[in-house]
mmCIF file of C-alpha atoms and ligand atoms in Angstrom:
data_model
loop_
_atom_site.group_PDB
_atom_site.id
_atom_site.type_symbol
_atom_site.label_atom_id
_atom_site.label_comp_id
_atom_site.label_asym_id
_atom_site.label_seq_id
_atom_site.Cartn_x
_atom_site.Cartn_y
_atom_site.Cartn_z
ATOM 1 C CA MET A 127 -6.265 20.526 -13.606
ATOM 2 C CA LEU A 128 -8.350 18.048 -15.497
ATOM 3 C CA MET A 129 -6.396 16.678 -18.390
ATOM 4 C CA GLN A 130 -7.713 16.898 -21.905
ATOM 5 C CA VAL A 131 -9.855 13.958 -22.828
ATOM 6 C CA GLU A 132 -10.972 12.479 -26.043
ATOM 7 C CA THR A 133 -14.748 12.531 -26.303
ATOM 8 C CA ARG A 134 -15.636 8.999 -27.252
ATOM 9 C CA ALA A 135 -18.863 8.528 -25.330
ATOM 10 C CA LEU A 136 -19.804 5.038 -24.166
ATOM 11 C CA LYS A 137 -23.498 5.633 -24.728
ATOM 12 C CA SER A 138 -25.443 8.799 -25.178
ATOM 13 C CA PRO A 139 -25.487 10.648 -21.897
ATOM 14 C CA THR A 140 -28.561 9.793 -19.870
ATOM 15 C CA SER A 141 -31.110 12.258 -21.154
ATOM 16 C CA GLY A 142 -31.105 15.574 -19.418
ATOM 17 C CA THR A 143 -28.935 14.601 -16.446
ATOM 18 C CA GLY A 144 -25.652 16.070 -17.678
ATOM 19 C CA LEU A 145 -23.574 12.933 -17.159
ATOM 20 C CA THR A 146 -21.006 11.993 -19.797
ATOM 21 C CA VAL A 147 -18.939 8.835 -19.715
ATOM 22 C CA THR A 148 -15.870 8.790 -21.940
ATOM 23 C CA ASP A 149 -13.125 6.340 -22.714
ATOM 24 C CA ILE A 150 -9.763 7.788 -21.579
ATOM 25 C CA THR A 151 -7.704 4.608 -21.919
ATOM 26 C CA GLU A 152 -5.365 6.114 -24.457
ATOM 27 C CA GLN A 153 -4.640 9.175 -22.346
ATOM 28 C CA ALA A 154 -4.166 7.055 -19.225
ATOM 29 C CA SER A 155 -1.670 4.854 -21.068
ATOM 30 C CA ARG A 156 0.832 7.712 -20.926
ATOM 31 C CA LEU A 157 1.078 7.476 -17.141
ATOM 32 C CA GLU A 158 3.746 5.337 -15.502
ATOM 33 C CA ALA A 159 1.162 3.405 -13.443
ATOM 34 C CA PHE A 160 -0.562 2.164 -16.617
ATOM 35 C CA ASP A 161 -0.081 -1.594 -16.943
ATOM 36 C CA ARG A 162 -1.976 -2.949 -19.940
ATOM 37 C CA HIS A 163 -5.281 -1.856 -18.392
ATOM 38 C CA GLU A 164 -8.214 -2.906 -20.511
ATOM 39 C CA ARG A 165 -10.285 0.256 -20.194
ATOM 40 C CA ILE A 166 -10.375 3.491 -18.261
ATOM 41 C CA TRP A 167 -13.650 5.417 -18.079
ATOM 42 C CA LEU A 168 -14.134 9.001 -16.999
ATOM 43 C CA GLY A 169 -17.540 10.070 -15.734
ATOM 44 C CA ARG A 170 -18.254 13.793 -15.504
ATOM 45 C CA ASP A 171 -21.239 15.758 -14.372
ATOM 46 C CA GLU A 172 -20.436 19.359 -13.619
ATOM 47 C CA ASN A 173 -23.810 20.252 -12.151
ATOM 48 C CA ARG A 174 -23.736 17.406 -9.682
ATOM 49 C CA GLY A 175 -19.998 17.749 -8.940
ATOM 50 C CA LEU A 176 -18.915 14.345 -10.237
ATOM 51 C CA THR A 177 -15.482 13.519 -11.607
ATOM 52 C CA ALA A 178 -15.096 9.746 -11.395
ATOM 53 C CA ILE A 179 -12.529 7.392 -12.883
ATOM 54 C CA VAL A 180 -13.325 3.719 -13.311
ATOM 55 C CA ALA A 181 -10.201 1.700 -14.082
ATOM 56 C CA ILE A 182 -10.754 -1.797 -15.433
ATOM 57 C CA HIS A 183 -7.453 -3.623 -15.322
ATOM 58 C CA ASP A 184 -8.103 -7.226 -16.306
ATOM 59 C CA THR A 185 -11.324 -9.186 -16.864
ATOM 60 C CA ARG A 186 -9.886 -12.519 -17.995
ATOM 61 C CA LEU A 187 -11.257 -14.219 -14.868
ATOM 62 C CA GLY A 188 -14.578 -12.331 -14.723
ATOM 63 C CA PRO A 189 -16.111 -8.863 -14.370
ATOM 64 C CA ALA A 190 -13.977 -6.310 -12.575
ATOM 65 C CA LEU A 191 -14.691 -5.814 -8.885
ATOM 66 C CA GLY A 192 -13.131 -3.243 -6.577
ATOM 67 C CA GLY A 193 -14.164 -0.451 -4.262
ATOM 68 C CA THR A 194 -14.677 3.213 -4.984
ATOM 69 C CA ARG A 195 -12.319 5.600 -3.226
ATOM 70 C CA VAL A 196 -13.562 9.132 -2.628
ATOM 71 C CA TRP A 197 -10.526 11.325 -2.144
ATOM 72 C CA PRO A 198 -9.426 14.911 -2.950
ATOM 73 C CA HIS A 199 -6.167 14.014 -4.714
ATOM 74 C CA GLU A 200 -3.901 16.967 -5.450
ATOM 75 C CA SER A 201 -4.408 16.609 -9.203
ATOM 76 C CA PHE A 202 -6.472 14.625 -11.690
ATOM 77 C CA ASP A 203 -3.369 12.670 -12.699
ATOM 78 C CA ALA A 204 -2.783 11.710 -9.054
ATOM 79 C CA ALA A 205 -6.365 10.416 -8.846
ATOM 80 C CA LEU A 206 -5.907 8.522 -12.103
ATOM 81 C CA THR A 207 -2.586 7.049 -10.946
ATOM 82 C CA ASP A 208 -4.272 5.842 -7.749
ATOM 83 C CA ALA A 209 -7.070 4.196 -9.755
ATOM 84 C CA LEU A 210 -4.544 2.528 -12.075
ATOM 85 C CA ARG A 211 -2.448 1.123 -9.210
ATOM 86 C CA LEU A 212 -5.377 0.003 -7.076
ATOM 87 C CA SER A 213 -7.178 -1.708 -9.962
ATOM 88 C CA ARG A 214 -4.054 -3.691 -10.853
ATOM 89 C CA GLY A 215 -3.790 -4.800 -7.217
ATOM 90 C CA MET A 216 -7.378 -6.055 -7.350
ATOM 91 C CA THR A 217 -6.601 -8.279 -10.346
ATOM 92 C CA TYR A 218 -3.920 -10.089 -8.334
ATOM 93 C CA LYS A 219 -5.994 -10.211 -5.171
ATOM 94 C CA ALA A 220 -8.969 -11.814 -6.953
ATOM 95 C CA ALA A 221 -6.775 -14.221 -8.924
ATOM 96 C CA VAL A 222 -4.820 -15.445 -5.920
ATOM 97 C CA ALA A 223 -8.106 -15.872 -4.004
ATOM 98 C CA ASN A 224 -9.331 -18.090 -6.865
ATOM 99 C CA LEU A 225 -12.353 -15.865 -7.513
ATOM 100 C CA PRO A 226 -14.064 -15.605 -10.909
ATOM 101 C CA LEU A 227 -13.475 -11.877 -10.885
ATOM 102 C CA GLY A 228 -11.292 -9.336 -12.567
ATOM 103 C CA GLY A 229 -9.556 -6.299 -11.157
ATOM 104 C CA GLY A 230 -11.066 -2.845 -11.128
ATOM 105 C CA LYS A 231 -11.196 0.202 -8.934
ATOM 106 C CA ALA A 232 -12.786 3.616 -9.042
ATOM 107 C CA VAL A 233 -11.772 6.980 -7.705
ATOM 108 C CA ILE A 234 -14.211 9.820 -7.245
ATOM 109 C CA TRP A 235 -12.094 12.958 -7.237
ATOM 110 C CA ALA A 236 -13.807 14.787 -4.355
ATOM 111 C CA ASP A 237 -13.555 15.438 -0.645
ATOM 112 C CA PRO A 238 -15.721 12.845 1.138
ATOM 113 C CA ALA A 239 -16.309 15.233 4.052
ATOM 114 C CA THR A 240 -17.733 18.086 1.999
ATOM 115 C CA ASP A 241 -18.463 17.044 -1.593
ATOM 116 C CA LYS A 242 -20.202 13.676 -1.234
ATOM 117 C CA THR A 243 -23.761 14.871 -1.798
ATOM 118 C CA PRO A 244 -26.741 12.679 -2.718
ATOM 119 C CA GLU A 245 -26.654 14.359 -6.163
ATOM 120 C CA LEU A 246 -23.030 13.323 -6.687
ATOM 121 C CA LEU A 247 -23.855 9.742 -5.682
ATOM 122 C CA ASP A 248 -26.903 9.788 -8.007
ATOM 123 C CA ALA A 249 -24.658 10.802 -10.907
ATOM 124 C CA TYR A 250 -22.140 8.097 -9.981
ATOM 125 C CA ALA A 251 -24.907 5.459 -9.825
ATOM 126 C CA GLU A 252 -25.884 6.456 -13.374
ATOM 127 C CA MET A 253 -22.295 6.030 -14.482
ATOM 128 C CA LEU A 254 -22.200 2.528 -12.950
ATOM 129 C CA MET A 255 -25.412 1.678 -14.809
ATOM 130 C CA GLN A 256 -23.848 2.760 -18.081
ATOM 131 C CA LEU A 257 -20.915 0.413 -17.423
ATOM 132 C CA ASP A 258 -23.381 -2.371 -16.643
ATOM 133 C CA GLY A 259 -21.689 -5.742 -16.321
ATOM 134 C CA GLN A 260 -18.110 -4.496 -16.757
ATOM 135 C CA TYR A 261 -17.499 -3.220 -13.254
ATOM 136 C CA TYR A 262 -18.935 -3.827 -9.769
ATOM 137 C CA THR A 263 -18.029 -1.475 -6.986
ATOM 138 C CA ALA A 264 -17.965 -1.642 -3.168
ATOM 139 C CA GLU A 265 -16.822 0.422 -0.153
ATOM 140 C CA ASP A 266 -13.380 1.918 0.171
ATOM 141 C CA VAL A 267 -11.776 4.918 1.851
ATOM 142 C CA GLY A 268 -14.358 7.737 1.747
ATOM 143 C CA LEU A 269 -17.253 5.512 0.659
ATOM 144 C CA SER A 270 -19.148 4.014 3.596
ATOM 145 C CA LEU A 271 -21.518 1.075 3.865
ATOM 146 C CA ALA A 272 -24.388 3.616 3.961
ATOM 147 C CA ASP A 273 -23.111 5.140 0.691
ATOM 148 C CA ALA A 274 -22.840 1.687 -0.892
ATOM 149 C CA ASP A 275 -26.419 0.967 0.184
ATOM 150 C CA TYR A 276 -27.515 4.286 -1.331
ATOM 151 C CA LEU A 277 -25.871 3.342 -4.640
ATOM 152 C CA ARG A 278 -27.309 -0.186 -4.463
ATOM 153 C CA GLU A 279 -30.820 1.254 -4.278
ATOM 154 C CA ARG A 280 -30.117 2.828 -7.674
ATOM 155 C CA THR A 281 -27.998 0.237 -9.478
ATOM 156 C CA ARG A 282 -27.254 -3.454 -9.061
ATOM 157 C CA ASN A 283 -23.581 -2.896 -9.915
ATOM 158 C CA VAL A 284 -22.643 -2.474 -6.273
ATOM 159 C CA SER A 285 -21.614 -5.152 -3.798
ATOM 160 C CA GLY A 286 -20.704 -5.214 -0.107
ATOM 161 C CA THR A 287 -24.098 -3.825 0.906
ATOM 162 C CA THR A 288 -26.742 -4.463 3.525
ATOM 163 C CA ILE A 289 -29.345 -4.784 0.781
ATOM 164 C CA GLY A 290 -27.311 -7.431 -1.050
ATOM 165 C CA GLY A 291 -26.762 -9.324 2.191
ATOM 166 C CA SER A 292 -23.023 -9.211 2.853
ATOM 167 C CA GLY A 293 -22.875 -6.014 4.948
ATOM 168 C CA ASN A 294 -19.805 -5.236 7.061
ATOM 169 C CA PRO A 295 -16.910 -7.332 5.694
ATOM 170 C CA SER A 296 -14.649 -7.035 8.773
ATOM 171 C CA PRO A 297 -15.752 -10.198 10.648
ATOM 172 C CA VAL A 298 -15.271 -12.263 7.469
ATOM 173 C CA THR A 299 -11.894 -10.638 6.794
ATOM 174 C CA ALA A 300 -10.876 -11.422 10.392
ATOM 175 C CA HIS A 301 -11.955 -15.044 10.034
ATOM 176 C CA GLY A 302 -9.909 -15.416 6.858
ATOM 177 C CA VAL A 303 -6.887 -13.865 8.579
ATOM 178 C CA TYR A 304 -7.375 -16.246 11.498
ATOM 179 C CA LEU A 305 -7.448 -19.318 9.217
ATOM 180 C CA GLY A 306 -4.427 -18.058 7.289
ATOM 181 C CA LEU A 307 -2.484 -17.204 10.453
ATOM 182 C CA LYS A 308 -3.042 -20.716 11.805
ATOM 183 C CA ALA A 309 -1.904 -22.246 8.521
ATOM 184 C CA THR A 310 1.208 -20.054 8.524
ATOM 185 C CA PHE A 311 2.002 -21.065 12.087
ATOM 186 C CA ALA A 312 1.436 -24.724 11.209
ATOM 187 C CA PHE A 313 3.800 -24.496 8.249
ATOM 188 C CA ARG A 314 6.549 -23.394 10.647
ATOM 189 C CA SER A 315 5.788 -25.460 13.719
ATOM 190 C CA GLY A 316 4.123 -28.584 12.289
ATOM 191 C CA HIS A 317 0.880 -28.096 14.253
ATOM 192 C CA GLU A 318 -2.022 -25.622 14.460
ATOM 193 C CA ASN A 319 -2.427 -25.452 18.230
ATOM 194 C CA LEU A 320 -2.178 -21.793 19.253
ATOM 195 C CA SER A 321 -2.447 -22.443 22.981
ATOM 196 C CA GLY A 322 0.260 -20.411 24.738
ATOM 197 C CA VAL A 323 1.565 -18.982 21.443
ATOM 198 C CA ARG A 324 2.582 -15.323 21.814
ATOM 199 C CA ILE A 325 0.883 -13.154 19.200
ATOM 200 C CA ALA A 326 1.571 -9.403 18.913
ATOM 201 C CA VAL A 327 -1.454 -7.659 17.400
ATOM 202 C CA GLN A 328 -0.977 -4.116 16.091
ATOM 203 C CA GLY A 329 -4.339 -2.356 15.857
ATOM 204 C CA LEU A 330 -7.570 -3.302 17.641
ATOM 205 C CA GLY A 331 -10.073 -1.968 15.092
ATOM 206 C CA SER A 332 -12.828 -3.917 13.354
ATOM 207 C CA VAL A 333 -10.534 -6.652 12.029
ATOM 208 C CA GLY A 334 -7.881 -6.665 14.791
ATOM 209 C CA TRP A 335 -10.471 -7.015 17.537
ATOM 210 C CA ALA A 336 -12.382 -9.827 15.800
ATOM 211 C CA LEU A 337 -9.067 -11.600 15.200
ATOM 212 C CA CYS A 338 -8.137 -11.276 18.895
ATOM 213 C CA GLU A 339 -11.462 -12.874 19.874
ATOM 214 C CA ARG A 340 -10.629 -15.949 17.804
ATOM 215 C CA LEU A 341 -7.001 -16.160 18.942
ATOM 216 C CA HIS A 342 -7.986 -15.747 22.585
ATOM 217 C CA ALA A 343 -10.568 -18.533 22.241
ATOM 218 C CA ASP A 344 -7.712 -20.762 21.026
ATOM 219 C CA GLY A 345 -5.648 -19.956 24.122
ATOM 220 C CA ALA A 346 -3.089 -17.663 22.475
ATOM 221 C CA LYS A 347 -1.207 -15.159 24.655
ATOM 222 C CA LEU A 348 -2.021 -11.744 23.196
ATOM 223 C CA ILE A 349 0.234 -8.702 23.224
ATOM 224 C CA VAL A 350 -1.577 -5.640 21.897
ATOM 225 C CA SER A 351 -1.124 -2.004 20.942
ATOM 226 C CA ASP A 352 -3.378 0.693 19.548
ATOM 227 C CA ILE A 353 -3.282 4.478 19.504
ATOM 228 C CA ASP A 354 -6.735 4.294 21.083
ATOM 229 C CA GLU A 355 -6.098 3.651 24.792
ATOM 230 C CA ASN A 356 -9.698 2.580 25.433
ATOM 231 C CA ARG A 357 -9.386 -0.290 22.987
ATOM 232 C CA VAL A 358 -6.147 -1.385 24.623
ATOM 233 C CA ALA A 359 -7.715 -1.260 28.104
ATOM 234 C CA LYS A 360 -10.679 -3.291 26.824
ATOM 235 C CA ALA A 361 -8.352 -5.916 25.333
ATOM 236 C CA VAL A 362 -6.469 -6.198 28.618
ATOM 237 C CA ALA A 363 -9.765 -6.681 30.488
ATOM 238 C CA THR A 364 -11.390 -9.003 27.911
ATOM 239 C CA PHE A 365 -8.486 -11.166 26.767
ATOM 240 C CA GLY A 366 -5.980 -10.756 29.595
ATOM 241 C CA ALA A 367 -3.747 -9.215 26.921
ATOM 242 C CA GLU A 368 -0.395 -7.611 27.646
ATOM 243 C CA ALA A 369 -0.373 -3.956 26.526
ATOM 244 C CA VAL A 370 2.689 -2.360 24.929
ATOM 245 C CA ASN A 371 3.347 1.063 23.424
ATOM 246 C CA THR A 372 2.784 1.571 19.715
ATOM 247 C CA ASP A 373 6.534 1.857 19.097
ATOM 248 C CA GLU A 374 7.224 -1.450 20.909
ATOM 249 C CA ILE A 375 4.759 -3.823 19.262
ATOM 250 C CA LEU A 376 7.026 -4.631 16.325
ATOM 251 C CA SER A 377 10.044 -5.589 18.417
ATOM 252 C CA VAL A 378 8.266 -7.243 21.334
ATOM 253 C CA ASP A 379 9.246 -10.877 21.940
ATOM 254 C CA ALA A 380 6.511 -12.889 20.199
ATOM 255 C CA ASP A 381 5.994 -15.934 17.972
ATOM 256 C CA ILE A 382 3.759 -14.101 15.489
ATOM 257 C CA PHE A 383 3.408 -10.435 14.564
ATOM 258 C CA ALA A 384 -0.078 -9.593 13.244
ATOM 259 C CA PRO A 385 -0.204 -6.087 11.734
ATOM 260 C CA CYS A 386 -3.856 -4.982 11.655
ATOM 261 C CA ALA A 387 -3.531 -1.199 11.484
ATOM 262 C CA LEU A 388 -1.410 0.659 8.980
ATOM 263 C CA GLY A 389 0.422 0.019 5.759
ATOM 264 C CA ALA A 390 4.207 0.131 5.267
ATOM 265 C CA VAL A 391 5.036 -1.128 8.780
ATOM 266 C CA LEU A 392 7.663 -3.515 7.396
ATOM 267 C CA SER A 393 10.641 -1.693 5.932
ATOM 268 C CA ALA A 394 14.423 -1.976 5.718
ATOM 269 C CA GLU A 395 14.518 0.153 8.891
ATOM 270 C CA THR A 396 11.984 -1.815 10.966
ATOM 271 C CA ILE A 397 12.476 -5.425 9.806
ATOM 272 C CA PRO A 398 15.821 -6.019 11.602
ATOM 273 C CA SER A 399 14.184 -5.213 14.961
ATOM 274 C CA LEU A 400 11.192 -7.529 14.425
ATOM 275 C CA GLY A 401 10.600 -9.677 17.514
ATOM 276 C CA ALA A 402 8.671 -12.487 15.786
ATOM 277 C CA LYS A 403 9.675 -15.026 13.144
ATOM 278 C CA ILE A 404 6.212 -15.085 11.539
ATOM 279 C CA VAL A 405 4.266 -12.131 10.099
ATOM 280 C CA ALA A 406 0.570 -12.752 9.467
ATOM 281 C CA GLY A 407 -1.891 -9.889 9.680
ATOM 282 C CA ALA A 408 -4.750 -8.049 7.982
ATOM 283 C CA ALA A 409 -3.265 -4.662 7.106
ATOM 284 C CA ASN A 410 -3.060 -3.740 3.438
ATOM 285 C CA ASN A 411 0.347 -3.006 1.897
ATOM 286 C CA GLN A 412 2.401 -4.071 4.915
ATOM 287 C CA LEU A 413 5.682 -3.886 3.016
ATOM 288 C CA ALA A 414 7.128 -0.424 2.387
ATOM 289 C CA LYS A 415 8.706 -1.894 -0.777
ATOM 290 C CA HIS A 416 8.060 -5.134 -2.644
ATOM 291 C CA ASP A 417 11.690 -6.217 -2.081
ATOM 292 C CA ASP A 418 11.390 -5.927 1.705
ATOM 293 C CA ALA A 419 9.997 -9.470 1.629
ATOM 294 C CA ARG A 420 13.473 -10.651 0.558
ATOM 295 C CA LEU A 421 14.962 -9.148 3.725
ATOM 296 C CA LEU A 422 12.305 -10.913 5.799
ATOM 297 C CA MET A 423 13.245 -14.195 4.116
ATOM 298 C CA GLN A 424 16.959 -13.616 4.694
ATOM 299 C CA LEU A 425 16.306 -13.041 8.392
ATOM 300 C CA GLY A 426 14.290 -16.272 8.619
ATOM 301 C CA VAL A 427 10.893 -14.588 8.955
ATOM 302 C CA LEU A 428 7.951 -16.369 7.309
ATOM 303 C CA TYR A 429 5.778 -13.695 5.700
ATOM 304 C CA ALA A 430 2.153 -14.418 4.775
ATOM 305 C CA PRO A 431 1.513 -11.995 1.869
ATOM 306 C CA ASP A 432 -1.080 -9.466 3.050
ATOM 307 C CA TYR A 433 -3.382 -9.589 0.055
ATOM 308 C CA VAL A 434 -3.597 -13.375 0.259
ATOM 309 C CA LEU A 435 -4.350 -13.323 3.975
ATOM 310 C CA ASN A 436 -6.892 -10.474 3.983
ATOM 311 C CA ALA A 437 -8.856 -11.651 0.922
ATOM 312 C CA GLY A 438 -11.853 -12.547 3.127
ATOM 313 C CA GLY A 439 -13.251 -9.053 2.605
ATOM 314 C CA LEU A 440 -13.192 -9.498 -1.151
ATOM 315 C CA ILE A 441 -14.521 -13.070 -0.930
ATOM 316 C CA ASN A 442 -17.416 -11.735 1.166
ATOM 317 C CA VAL A 443 -18.231 -8.980 -1.309
ATOM 318 C CA ALA A 444 -17.945 -11.448 -4.200
ATOM 319 C CA GLY A 445 -20.535 -13.604 -2.436
ATOM 320 C CA GLU A 446 -23.141 -10.971 -3.252
ATOM 321 C CA LEU A 447 -22.624 -11.524 -6.970
ATOM 322 C CA ASP A 448 -23.448 -15.214 -6.656
ATOM 323 C CA PRO A 449 -26.422 -15.873 -9.008
ATOM 324 C CA GLU A 450 -28.125 -17.750 -6.157
ATOM 325 C CA GLY A 451 -27.772 -14.774 -3.813
ATOM 326 C CA TYR A 452 -25.504 -14.120 -0.844
ATOM 327 C CA ASP A 453 -25.030 -17.093 1.454
ATOM 328 C CA ARG A 454 -22.840 -16.540 4.532
ATOM 329 C CA ASP A 455 -22.118 -20.257 4.981
ATOM 330 C CA ARG A 456 -20.942 -20.565 1.396
ATOM 331 C CA VAL A 457 -18.700 -17.525 1.876
ATOM 332 C CA LEU A 458 -17.192 -18.989 5.044
ATOM 333 C CA THR A 459 -16.518 -22.236 3.183
ATOM 334 C CA SER A 460 -14.754 -20.271 0.416
ATOM 335 C CA LEU A 461 -12.393 -18.842 3.020
ATOM 336 C CA ARG A 462 -10.656 -22.223 3.013
ATOM 337 C CA GLU A 463 -9.012 -21.075 -0.201
ATOM 338 C CA ILE A 464 -6.858 -18.763 1.929
ATOM 339 C CA PRO A 465 -4.916 -21.426 3.901
ATOM 340 C CA ALA A 466 -4.787 -23.654 0.810
ATOM 341 C CA THR A 467 -3.238 -20.895 -1.294
ATOM 342 C CA LEU A 468 -0.813 -19.954 1.486
ATOM 343 C CA MET A 469 0.423 -23.548 1.680
ATOM 344 C CA ALA A 470 1.041 -23.585 -2.067
ATOM 345 C CA ILE A 471 2.949 -20.304 -1.760
ATOM 346 C CA PHE A 472 5.072 -21.373 1.221
ATOM 347 C CA GLU A 473 5.973 -24.729 -0.299
ATOM 348 C CA ARG A 474 7.072 -23.229 -3.592
ATOM 349 C CA ALA A 475 8.892 -20.338 -1.894
ATOM 350 C CA GLU A 476 10.820 -22.738 0.341
ATOM 351 C CA LYS A 477 11.678 -25.095 -2.500
ATOM 352 C CA LEU A 478 12.957 -22.303 -4.731
ATOM 353 C CA GLY A 479 14.397 -20.087 -1.990
ATOM 354 C CA ARG A 480 12.281 -17.144 -3.085
ATOM 355 C CA PRO A 481 10.309 -14.469 -1.197
ATOM 356 C CA THR A 482 6.682 -15.421 -0.556
ATOM 357 C CA ASN A 483 5.263 -12.281 -2.167
ATOM 358 C CA ASP A 484 7.094 -13.028 -5.433
ATOM 359 C CA VAL A 485 5.608 -16.517 -5.447
ATOM 360 C CA ALA A 486 2.107 -15.175 -4.646
ATOM 361 C CA GLN A 487 2.308 -12.889 -7.654
ATOM 362 C CA GLU A 488 3.513 -15.752 -9.823
ATOM 363 C CA ILE A 489 0.603 -17.990 -8.745
ATOM 364 C CA ALA A 490 -1.853 -15.180 -9.533
ATOM 365 C CA GLU A 491 -0.250 -14.744 -12.961
ATOM 366 C CA GLU A 492 -0.511 -18.475 -13.656
ATOM 367 C CA ARG A 493 -4.222 -18.404 -12.808
ATOM 368 C CA LEU A 494 -4.703 -15.412 -15.096
ATOM 369 C CA ALA A 495 -2.787 -17.026 -17.938
ATOM 370 C CA ARG A 496 -4.990 -20.127 -17.823
ATOM 371 C CA ASN A 497 -7.917 -17.972 -19.019
HETATM 372 P P1 NAI B 582 -10.027 0.105 11.609
HETATM 373 O O1 NAI B 582 -9.899 1.516 11.242
HETATM 374 O O2 NAI B 582 -11.320 -0.399 12.171
HETATM 375 O O3 NAI B 582 -8.888 -0.265 12.684
HETATM 376 C C1 NAI B 582 -7.573 0.185 12.644
HETATM 377 C C2 NAI B 582 -7.062 0.256 14.072
HETATM 378 O O4 NAI B 582 -5.675 0.557 14.056
HETATM 379 C C3 NAI B 582 -7.758 1.337 14.901
HETATM 380 O O5 NAI B 582 -8.164 0.809 16.150
HETATM 381 C C4 NAI B 582 -6.661 2.385 15.063
HETATM 382 O O6 NAI B 582 -6.782 3.135 16.255
HETATM 383 C C5 NAI B 582 -5.421 1.519 15.062
HETATM 384 N N1 NAI B 582 -4.171 2.211 14.777
HETATM 385 C C6 NAI B 582 -3.945 3.251 13.940
HETATM 386 N N2 NAI B 582 -2.655 3.605 13.972
HETATM 387 C C7 NAI B 582 -2.033 2.753 14.810
HETATM 388 C C8 NAI B 582 -0.688 2.596 15.245
HETATM 389 N N3 NAI B 582 0.289 3.417 14.847
HETATM 390 N N4 NAI B 582 -0.404 1.593 16.113
HETATM 391 C C9 NAI B 582 -1.381 0.786 16.582
HETATM 392 N N5 NAI B 582 -2.678 0.885 16.188
HETATM 393 C C10 NAI B 582 -2.984 1.866 15.328
HETATM 394 O O7 NAI B 582 -9.605 -0.729 10.327
HETATM 395 P P2 NAI B 582 -9.939 -2.253 9.986
HETATM 396 O O8 NAI B 582 -11.155 -2.302 9.134
HETATM 397 O O9 NAI B 582 -9.866 -3.068 11.219
HETATM 398 O O10 NAI B 582 -8.719 -2.621 9.007
HETATM 399 C C11 NAI B 582 -7.424 -2.885 9.530
HETATM 400 C C12 NAI B 582 -6.463 -3.127 8.386
HETATM 401 O O11 NAI B 582 -6.905 -4.225 7.599
HETATM 402 C C13 NAI B 582 -6.337 -1.949 7.407
HETATM 403 O O12 NAI B 582 -5.013 -1.895 6.938
HETATM 404 C C14 NAI B 582 -7.265 -2.326 6.279
HETATM 405 O O13 NAI B 582 -6.882 -1.732 5.054
HETATM 406 C C15 NAI B 582 -7.068 -3.839 6.244
HETATM 407 N N6 NAI B 582 -8.192 -4.552 5.644
HETATM 408 C C16 NAI B 582 -9.445 -4.457 6.188
HETATM 409 C C17 NAI B 582 -10.498 -5.142 5.628
HETATM 410 C C18 NAI B 582 -11.858 -5.109 6.252
HETATM 411 O O14 NAI B 582 -12.708 -5.933 5.874
HETATM 412 N N7 NAI B 582 -12.134 -4.208 7.185
HETATM 413 C C19 NAI B 582 -10.335 -5.954 4.397
HETATM 414 C C20 NAI B 582 -8.952 -6.044 3.938
HETATM 415 C C21 NAI B 582 -7.945 -5.337 4.535
#
């Protein structure tokens, strides 16, 4: 059920279209996931089937940027909670990546398979126009590159598009992960040479595969797993990789474990069986719980915080908002922030004997507080 909302319209609804955009910050503040968010907007258009929440968490560093998730959550409050949590995460991700951007995220409460009509996207584009300058969106679960392009044809408040120039972010994400993985390895071993280093890669999708290409070129010995057997067979043929079952990849004897598939792979149950002493991969939300990083530290595992390592996707999308236009070379240069930030995190974590994800959060907070 849609909760009751106060009707404080942002602007008059666009004439005749049926869209209303209302400020629901006060109502959202009653939910546990609310964390001093600056503004929560609700966009509704019954005729065109739109119920969209735009959560703007923090704009101290710049306008809020974050993807739009299209998902049929079980209730409106569940959709709102998701938007609140994800937008907060974007604030930290942008801050730790040293980007002049704030944190935001949107959720369209709908089933992407059946409800995502052109009319719904038209109504959502109008909502984005009404929020002009406060929030920029991009792809996320349920919103494809084609959808982002469709929105971009209607409003400039969309990034991560073909039209804007950045397109598919995966190769850039993979390159950032590669740079960060090398820096993490170097922090432990004193050198960056990956020749002969055993790297267990979980997931051979867009990012995992592009990462393997780079690691293979550096002479690393790849151990791979994926639920898709064709991808595994291709990796064996292309990279001379060793294939293991999906339930073995975590514990296989390796120097580095690179999770590039699912979230929550590192938990109190799985961490003790980890075969590697370094974790550096692309997957979002690798830790089942924030405190699992402490267990990794206690067991002598160096953990590269996921949102620091996989920030290349966000850096790429941010490149589209550059006043001079998207420039791939400039974006690739910005990726150097990733190893630099990781070094700062590892050094402070080691000095203070603290988990790396705690220190990452602290560095993000320091950057936010400077503004
Ligand atoms: P993808 O969907 O292209 O690839 C995921 C791969 O993991 C697929 O090949 C899938 O078959 C495999 N997989 C699923 N379950 C598995 C399991 N139990 N064991 C082994 N493999 C399994 O996704 P993509 O884009 O490569 O993203 C990978 C991870 O990186 C995700 O967690 C994503 O959230 C994160 N990420 C991706 C970014 C991007 O630019 N694509 C940006 C930032 C984070």
